[in-house]
Amino acid sequence: MSRKRILYVTPAIFPYLPENYISSVCRYLPQGIQERENEIRTFMPKYGLVNERKNMLHEVIRLSGQNIIIEDTDYPLIIKVASLQSVRMQVYFIDSEDFFRRKALYVDEDDKFFEDNDSRILFYAKGVIETVRKLGWNPDIIHCHGWLSALVPIFIRTAYKDNPLFQDVRIITSIYNEYFPDKFSPHFLKKLKITGIPRECLTHFKGASGYDTILKTAIDFSDAVVIAHPNITSSLKRYLKNYEYPTTIHHESEDYLEYVDEYNHFYEELLELSPREF
């Protein structure tokens, strides 16, 4: 198959954050796909825990300067970039003084879920999409990893459905064992309604919304799903039983090249199918 263009939307990448299951997959999968002569773009948030000096991040002025509107407030979007020199892989960082400068990921020092986590994932999804638009780069596949990236599919399929960059894109959602019991702000549904997402696409958000809410929504608007960890929630396992589109399982291996080959084949099979109609 010809050279593929793949956009990775991730919550964490090693070595910018400590190595764990998801930061490892999001580090080595893009690398392996790029090594197979494909074109990639990879995004993660620029948390306050990311050492800018050590990792040589720098702002991309031509991509920064946009504002992301959440409810009635404009939040400046800052784009930074760094390179993993040893493998020649570039990583884009979504930065925000309001949402990602704190020295924590999703909970405070008392292990309390941040009240603005709903705004943070909204900002992240919109920030990635708007940056890709500004790059003028049209991906063949958007591969979203974890709950932090889970709003990207619904945005692409609704608010951005007429954008020519995304007309023929296939979207994949990878589900990990990241479950949290906390609920998002009661205002989450209102914030989403005014972004251009039709009301009828937000049925999962009626009532208290949480982890399963956003993952089920991501599944609804994806062309394929990866069960990226054996211990996903039973609720999502049941939900996927009615999913009629391609699914695959991530097979962890000490040699990342083994699972990279599986993903590469999965991508090629998916691109042979027509995109879902919404």
Short mmCIF file of C-alpha atoms in Angstrom, two decimals:
data_model
loop_
_atom_site.label_atom_id
_atom_site.label_comp_id
_atom_site.label_asym_id
_atom_site.label_seq_id
_atom_site.Cartn_x
_atom_site.Cartn_y
_atom_site.Cartn_z
CA MET A 1 0.00 0.00 0.00
CA SER A 2 1.13 3.55 -0.63
CA ARG A 3 2.48 5.82 2.08
CA LYS A 4 -0.10 6.46 4.82
CA ARG A 5 -0.65 9.68 6.78
CA ILE A 6 -1.53 8.95 10.41
CA LEU A 7 -2.40 11.41 13.15
CA TYR A 8 -1.83 10.18 16.71
CA VAL A 9 -3.75 11.93 19.48
CA THR A 10 -2.30 10.75 22.78
CA PRO A 11 -2.43 11.56 26.50
CA ALA A 12 1.23 10.81 27.22
CA ILE A 13 4.46 9.86 25.47
CA PHE A 14 7.63 8.52 27.05
CA PRO A 15 10.17 10.07 27.75
CA TYR A 16 8.27 13.36 28.17
CA LEU A 17 6.34 11.67 30.97
CA PRO A 18 7.38 8.59 32.99
CA GLU A 19 7.16 5.30 31.16
CA ASN A 20 4.01 3.28 31.76
CA TYR A 21 1.74 1.14 29.62
CA ILE A 22 0.06 3.91 27.65
CA SER A 23 3.05 6.28 27.38
CA SER A 24 5.10 3.37 26.02
CA VAL A 25 2.54 2.39 23.37
CA CYS A 26 2.14 6.04 22.36
CA ARG A 27 5.92 6.34 22.05
CA TYR A 28 6.81 3.20 20.11
CA LEU A 29 3.76 2.76 17.90
CA PRO A 30 4.18 6.12 16.06
CA GLN A 31 7.92 5.48 15.81
CA GLY A 32 7.39 2.03 14.31
CA ILE A 33 4.77 3.26 11.84
CA GLN A 34 7.06 6.10 10.78
CA GLU A 35 9.93 3.66 10.31
CA ARG A 36 7.74 1.85 7.79
CA GLU A 37 7.96 4.96 5.61
CA ASN A 38 4.61 6.41 6.62
CA GLU A 39 4.00 10.06 7.47
CA ILE A 40 2.88 10.80 11.02
CA ARG A 41 1.91 13.70 13.26
CA THR A 42 1.82 13.04 17.01
CA PHE A 43 0.20 15.20 19.71
CA MET A 44 0.11 15.25 23.51
CA PRO A 45 -0.69 17.92 26.13
CA LYS A 46 2.13 20.06 27.47
CA TYR A 47 1.52 19.30 31.13
CA GLY A 48 3.46 21.25 33.72
CA LEU A 49 5.26 17.99 34.49
CA VAL A 50 6.96 18.06 31.09
CA ASN A 51 10.46 19.50 31.43
CA GLU A 52 10.69 21.99 28.56
CA ARG A 53 14.37 22.72 28.96
CA LYS A 54 15.52 19.13 29.26
CA ASN A 55 13.39 18.03 26.30
CA MET A 56 14.16 21.13 24.23
CA LEU A 57 10.59 22.19 23.54
CA HIS A 58 10.10 25.36 21.57
CA GLU A 59 7.03 27.28 20.51
CA VAL A 60 5.86 27.12 16.92
CA ILE A 61 4.85 30.74 16.40
CA ARG A 62 3.06 30.17 13.10
CA LEU A 63 0.76 27.60 14.75
CA SER A 64 0.18 29.43 18.04
CA GLY A 65 -2.08 32.42 18.50
CA GLN A 66 -5.45 30.81 17.87
CA ASN A 67 -8.17 30.96 20.51
CA ILE A 68 -10.31 28.02 21.57
CA ILE A 69 -13.76 29.10 22.74
CA ILE A 70 -15.28 27.18 25.66
CA GLU A 71 -18.70 28.51 26.63
CA ASP A 72 -18.20 32.25 26.32
CA THR A 73 -14.48 32.45 27.07
CA ASP A 74 -11.53 32.54 24.66
CA TYR A 75 -8.53 30.49 25.72
CA PRO A 76 -5.23 31.08 23.85
CA LEU A 77 -3.76 28.00 22.17
CA ILE A 78 0.01 27.60 22.29
CA ILE A 79 1.74 24.96 20.17
CA LYS A 80 5.17 23.66 21.05
CA VAL A 81 7.27 20.99 19.42
CA ALA A 82 10.15 18.70 20.33
CA SER A 83 12.03 15.96 18.55
CA LEU A 84 13.18 12.56 19.67
CA GLN A 85 16.48 12.93 17.87
CA SER A 86 17.52 9.30 18.08
CA VAL A 87 14.51 8.21 16.02
CA ARG A 88 13.80 11.50 14.20
CA MET A 89 10.26 11.66 15.52
CA GLN A 90 8.62 15.00 16.12
CA VAL A 91 5.99 15.55 18.81
CA TYR A 92 3.54 18.48 18.96
CA PHE A 93 2.40 19.74 22.35
CA ILE A 94 -0.92 21.42 23.07
CA ASP A 95 -0.18 24.07 25.69
CA SER A 96 -2.45 26.31 27.72
CA GLU A 97 -1.79 28.57 30.70
CA ASP A 98 -5.30 27.79 31.93
CA PHE A 99 -5.43 24.03 31.50
CA PHE A 100 -2.06 22.32 31.23
CA ARG A 101 0.56 24.26 33.21
CA ARG A 102 -0.28 22.69 36.59
CA LYS A 103 2.16 20.12 37.96
CA ALA A 104 -0.31 17.27 37.79
CA LEU A 105 -2.23 15.29 35.20
CA TYR A 106 -5.90 14.86 36.19
CA VAL A 107 -6.04 15.03 40.01
CA ASP A 108 -4.67 17.41 42.62
CA GLU A 109 -2.37 16.66 45.56
CA ASP A 110 -5.36 15.37 47.52
CA ASP A 111 -6.23 12.96 44.70
CA LYS A 112 -9.28 15.06 43.82
CA PHE A 113 -10.42 15.06 40.19
CA PHE A 114 -9.89 18.50 38.65
CA GLU A 115 -13.22 20.29 38.27
CA ASP A 116 -12.23 21.59 34.84
CA ASN A 117 -11.22 18.24 33.34
CA ASP A 118 -14.21 18.53 31.01
CA SER A 119 -12.89 21.84 29.66
CA ARG A 120 -9.39 20.41 29.44
CA ILE A 121 -10.37 17.51 27.18
CA LEU A 122 -12.56 19.83 25.11
CA PHE A 123 -9.64 22.25 24.71
CA TYR A 124 -7.28 19.40 23.84
CA ALA A 125 -9.52 17.92 21.15
CA LYS A 126 -10.25 21.29 19.55
CA GLY A 127 -6.62 22.34 19.85
CA VAL A 128 -5.36 19.27 17.98
CA ILE A 129 -7.94 19.59 15.21
CA GLU A 130 -7.40 23.33 14.75
CA THR A 131 -3.63 22.82 14.61
CA VAL A 132 -3.97 20.11 11.97
CA ARG A 133 -6.20 22.48 10.00
CA LYS A 134 -3.58 25.21 10.25
CA LEU A 135 -0.91 22.75 9.08
CA GLY A 136 -3.11 21.99 6.06
CA TRP A 137 -2.33 18.30 6.55
CA ASN A 138 -4.96 15.72 5.70
CA PRO A 139 -4.56 12.44 7.59
CA ASP A 140 -5.74 9.11 6.22
CA ILE A 141 -6.20 7.83 9.77
CA ILE A 142 -6.71 9.55 13.12
CA HIS A 143 -5.74 7.20 15.94
CA CYS A 144 -7.03 8.43 19.31
CA HIS A 145 -5.60 6.94 22.50
CA GLY A 146 -7.41 6.91 25.82
CA TRP A 147 -10.15 9.04 27.35
CA LEU A 148 -8.30 12.34 27.04
CA SER A 149 -8.56 12.06 23.24
CA ALA A 150 -12.12 10.74 23.22
CA LEU A 151 -13.84 13.91 21.98
CA VAL A 152 -11.86 14.00 18.73
CA PRO A 153 -14.08 11.47 16.89
CA ILE A 154 -17.35 13.28 17.58
CA PHE A 155 -15.86 16.65 16.62
CA ILE A 156 -14.47 15.30 13.34
CA ARG A 157 -17.79 13.60 12.46
CA THR A 158 -20.01 16.57 13.33
CA ALA A 159 -18.58 20.07 13.75
CA TYR A 160 -15.77 19.42 11.22
CA LYS A 161 -17.56 17.00 8.89
CA ASP A 162 -17.53 19.43 5.95
CA ASN A 163 -13.85 20.28 6.22
CA PRO A 164 -12.09 18.79 3.15
CA LEU A 165 -9.07 17.75 5.23
CA PHE A 166 -11.21 15.19 7.06
CA GLN A 167 -13.61 14.06 4.34
CA ASP A 168 -12.17 10.57 3.85
CA VAL A 169 -10.43 10.03 7.18
CA ARG A 170 -10.81 6.83 9.20
CA ILE A 171 -10.90 7.22 12.97
CA ILE A 172 -9.63 4.61 15.43
CA THR A 173 -10.16 4.73 19.20
CA SER A 174 -7.86 2.77 21.51
CA ILE A 175 -9.37 1.95 24.90
CA TYR A 176 -7.08 1.41 27.90
CA ASN A 177 -7.61 0.56 31.57
CA GLU A 178 -7.81 4.20 32.71
CA TYR A 179 -11.18 4.05 34.47
CA PHE A 180 -11.96 6.71 37.06
CA PRO A 181 -15.15 6.90 39.16
CA ASP A 182 -15.36 10.69 39.15
CA LYS A 183 -17.96 12.63 37.18
CA PHE A 184 -17.38 15.62 34.96
CA SER A 185 -18.83 19.06 35.59
CA PRO A 186 -22.65 19.29 35.30
CA HIS A 187 -22.00 21.99 32.67
CA PHE A 188 -20.19 19.57 30.32
CA LEU A 189 -23.25 18.98 28.13
CA LYS A 190 -23.88 22.71 27.78
CA LYS A 191 -20.25 23.30 26.79
CA LEU A 192 -20.50 20.65 24.09
CA LYS A 193 -23.82 21.86 22.69
CA ILE A 194 -22.42 25.25 21.74
CA THR A 195 -19.43 23.84 19.84
CA GLY A 196 -21.44 22.81 16.78
CA ILE A 197 -22.12 19.22 17.84
CA PRO A 198 -25.80 18.41 17.19
CA ARG A 199 -27.88 17.76 20.29
CA GLU A 200 -28.92 14.30 19.07
CA CYS A 201 -25.28 13.18 19.03
CA LEU A 202 -24.86 13.86 22.74
CA THR A 203 -27.29 11.31 24.17
CA HIS A 204 -24.65 9.70 26.40
CA PHE A 205 -24.09 13.03 28.15
CA LYS A 206 -27.60 13.35 29.55
CA GLY A 207 -27.30 13.13 33.30
CA ALA A 208 -24.00 12.71 35.12
CA SER A 209 -21.22 11.98 32.62
CA GLY A 210 -17.95 10.25 33.31
CA TYR A 211 -15.39 7.84 31.93
CA ASP A 212 -17.77 5.46 30.14
CA THR A 213 -19.75 8.39 28.73
CA ILE A 214 -16.93 9.79 26.67
CA LEU A 215 -15.55 6.40 25.61
CA LYS A 216 -18.98 5.23 24.40
CA THR A 217 -19.30 8.46 22.44
CA ALA A 218 -15.86 7.92 20.92
CA ILE A 219 -16.86 4.38 19.93
CA ASP A 220 -20.06 5.67 18.30
CA PHE A 221 -18.09 7.99 16.01
CA SER A 222 -15.09 5.76 15.22
CA ASP A 223 -14.49 3.54 12.20
CA ALA A 224 -12.61 1.01 14.32
CA VAL A 225 -11.74 0.24 17.93
CA VAL A 226 -8.62 -1.18 19.55
CA ILE A 227 -9.02 -2.96 22.87
CA ALA A 228 -5.64 -1.78 24.07
CA HIS A 229 -5.69 -3.48 27.46
CA PRO A 230 -7.43 -6.65 28.72
CA ASN A 231 -8.88 -4.85 31.74
CA ILE A 232 -11.22 -2.34 30.16
CA THR A 233 -14.49 -1.79 32.02
CA SER A 234 -17.23 -4.41 31.82
CA SER A 235 -19.61 -1.66 30.68
CA LEU A 236 -17.45 -0.93 27.64
CA LYS A 237 -16.99 -4.64 26.93
CA ARG A 238 -20.77 -5.03 26.82
CA TYR A 239 -21.14 -1.94 24.67
CA LEU A 240 -18.63 -3.22 22.14
CA LYS A 241 -20.65 -6.42 21.64
CA ASN A 242 -23.04 -4.35 19.52
CA TYR A 243 -20.29 -2.56 17.63
CA GLU A 244 -20.49 -3.62 13.98
CA TYR A 245 -17.20 -2.22 12.74
CA PRO A 246 -13.59 -3.49 12.85
CA THR A 247 -12.03 -4.19 16.21
CA THR A 248 -8.67 -5.57 17.18
CA ILE A 249 -6.76 -6.36 20.36
CA HIS A 250 -3.40 -4.87 21.28
CA HIS A 251 -0.93 -7.67 21.90
CA GLU A 252 1.76 -6.37 24.20
CA SER A 253 5.26 -7.59 23.44
CA GLU A 254 8.74 -6.83 24.69
CA ASP A 255 9.65 -6.28 21.05
CA TYR A 256 7.50 -3.34 19.94
CA LEU A 257 8.11 -4.23 16.31
CA GLU A 258 5.75 -7.18 16.67
CA TYR A 259 2.69 -5.13 17.58
CA VAL A 260 3.67 -2.36 15.15
CA ASP A 261 3.35 -4.85 12.31
CA GLU A 262 -0.13 -5.80 13.55
CA TYR A 263 -1.22 -2.17 13.66
CA ASN A 264 0.23 -1.45 10.24
CA HIS A 265 -1.77 -4.34 8.80
CA PHE A 266 -4.91 -3.16 10.65
CA TYR A 267 -4.49 0.33 9.20
CA GLU A 268 -4.16 -1.04 5.69
CA GLU A 269 -7.25 -3.22 6.07
CA LEU A 270 -9.24 -0.27 7.41
CA LEU A 271 -8.23 1.96 4.50
CA GLU A 272 -9.58 -0.65 2.08
CA LEU A 273 -13.04 -0.11 3.60
CA SER A 274 -15.26 2.87 2.93
CA PRO A 275 -15.50 5.40 5.78
CA ARG A 276 -18.57 5.10 7.95
CA GLU A 277 -21.51 7.29 7.06
CA PHE A 278 -22.88 9.57 9.77
#
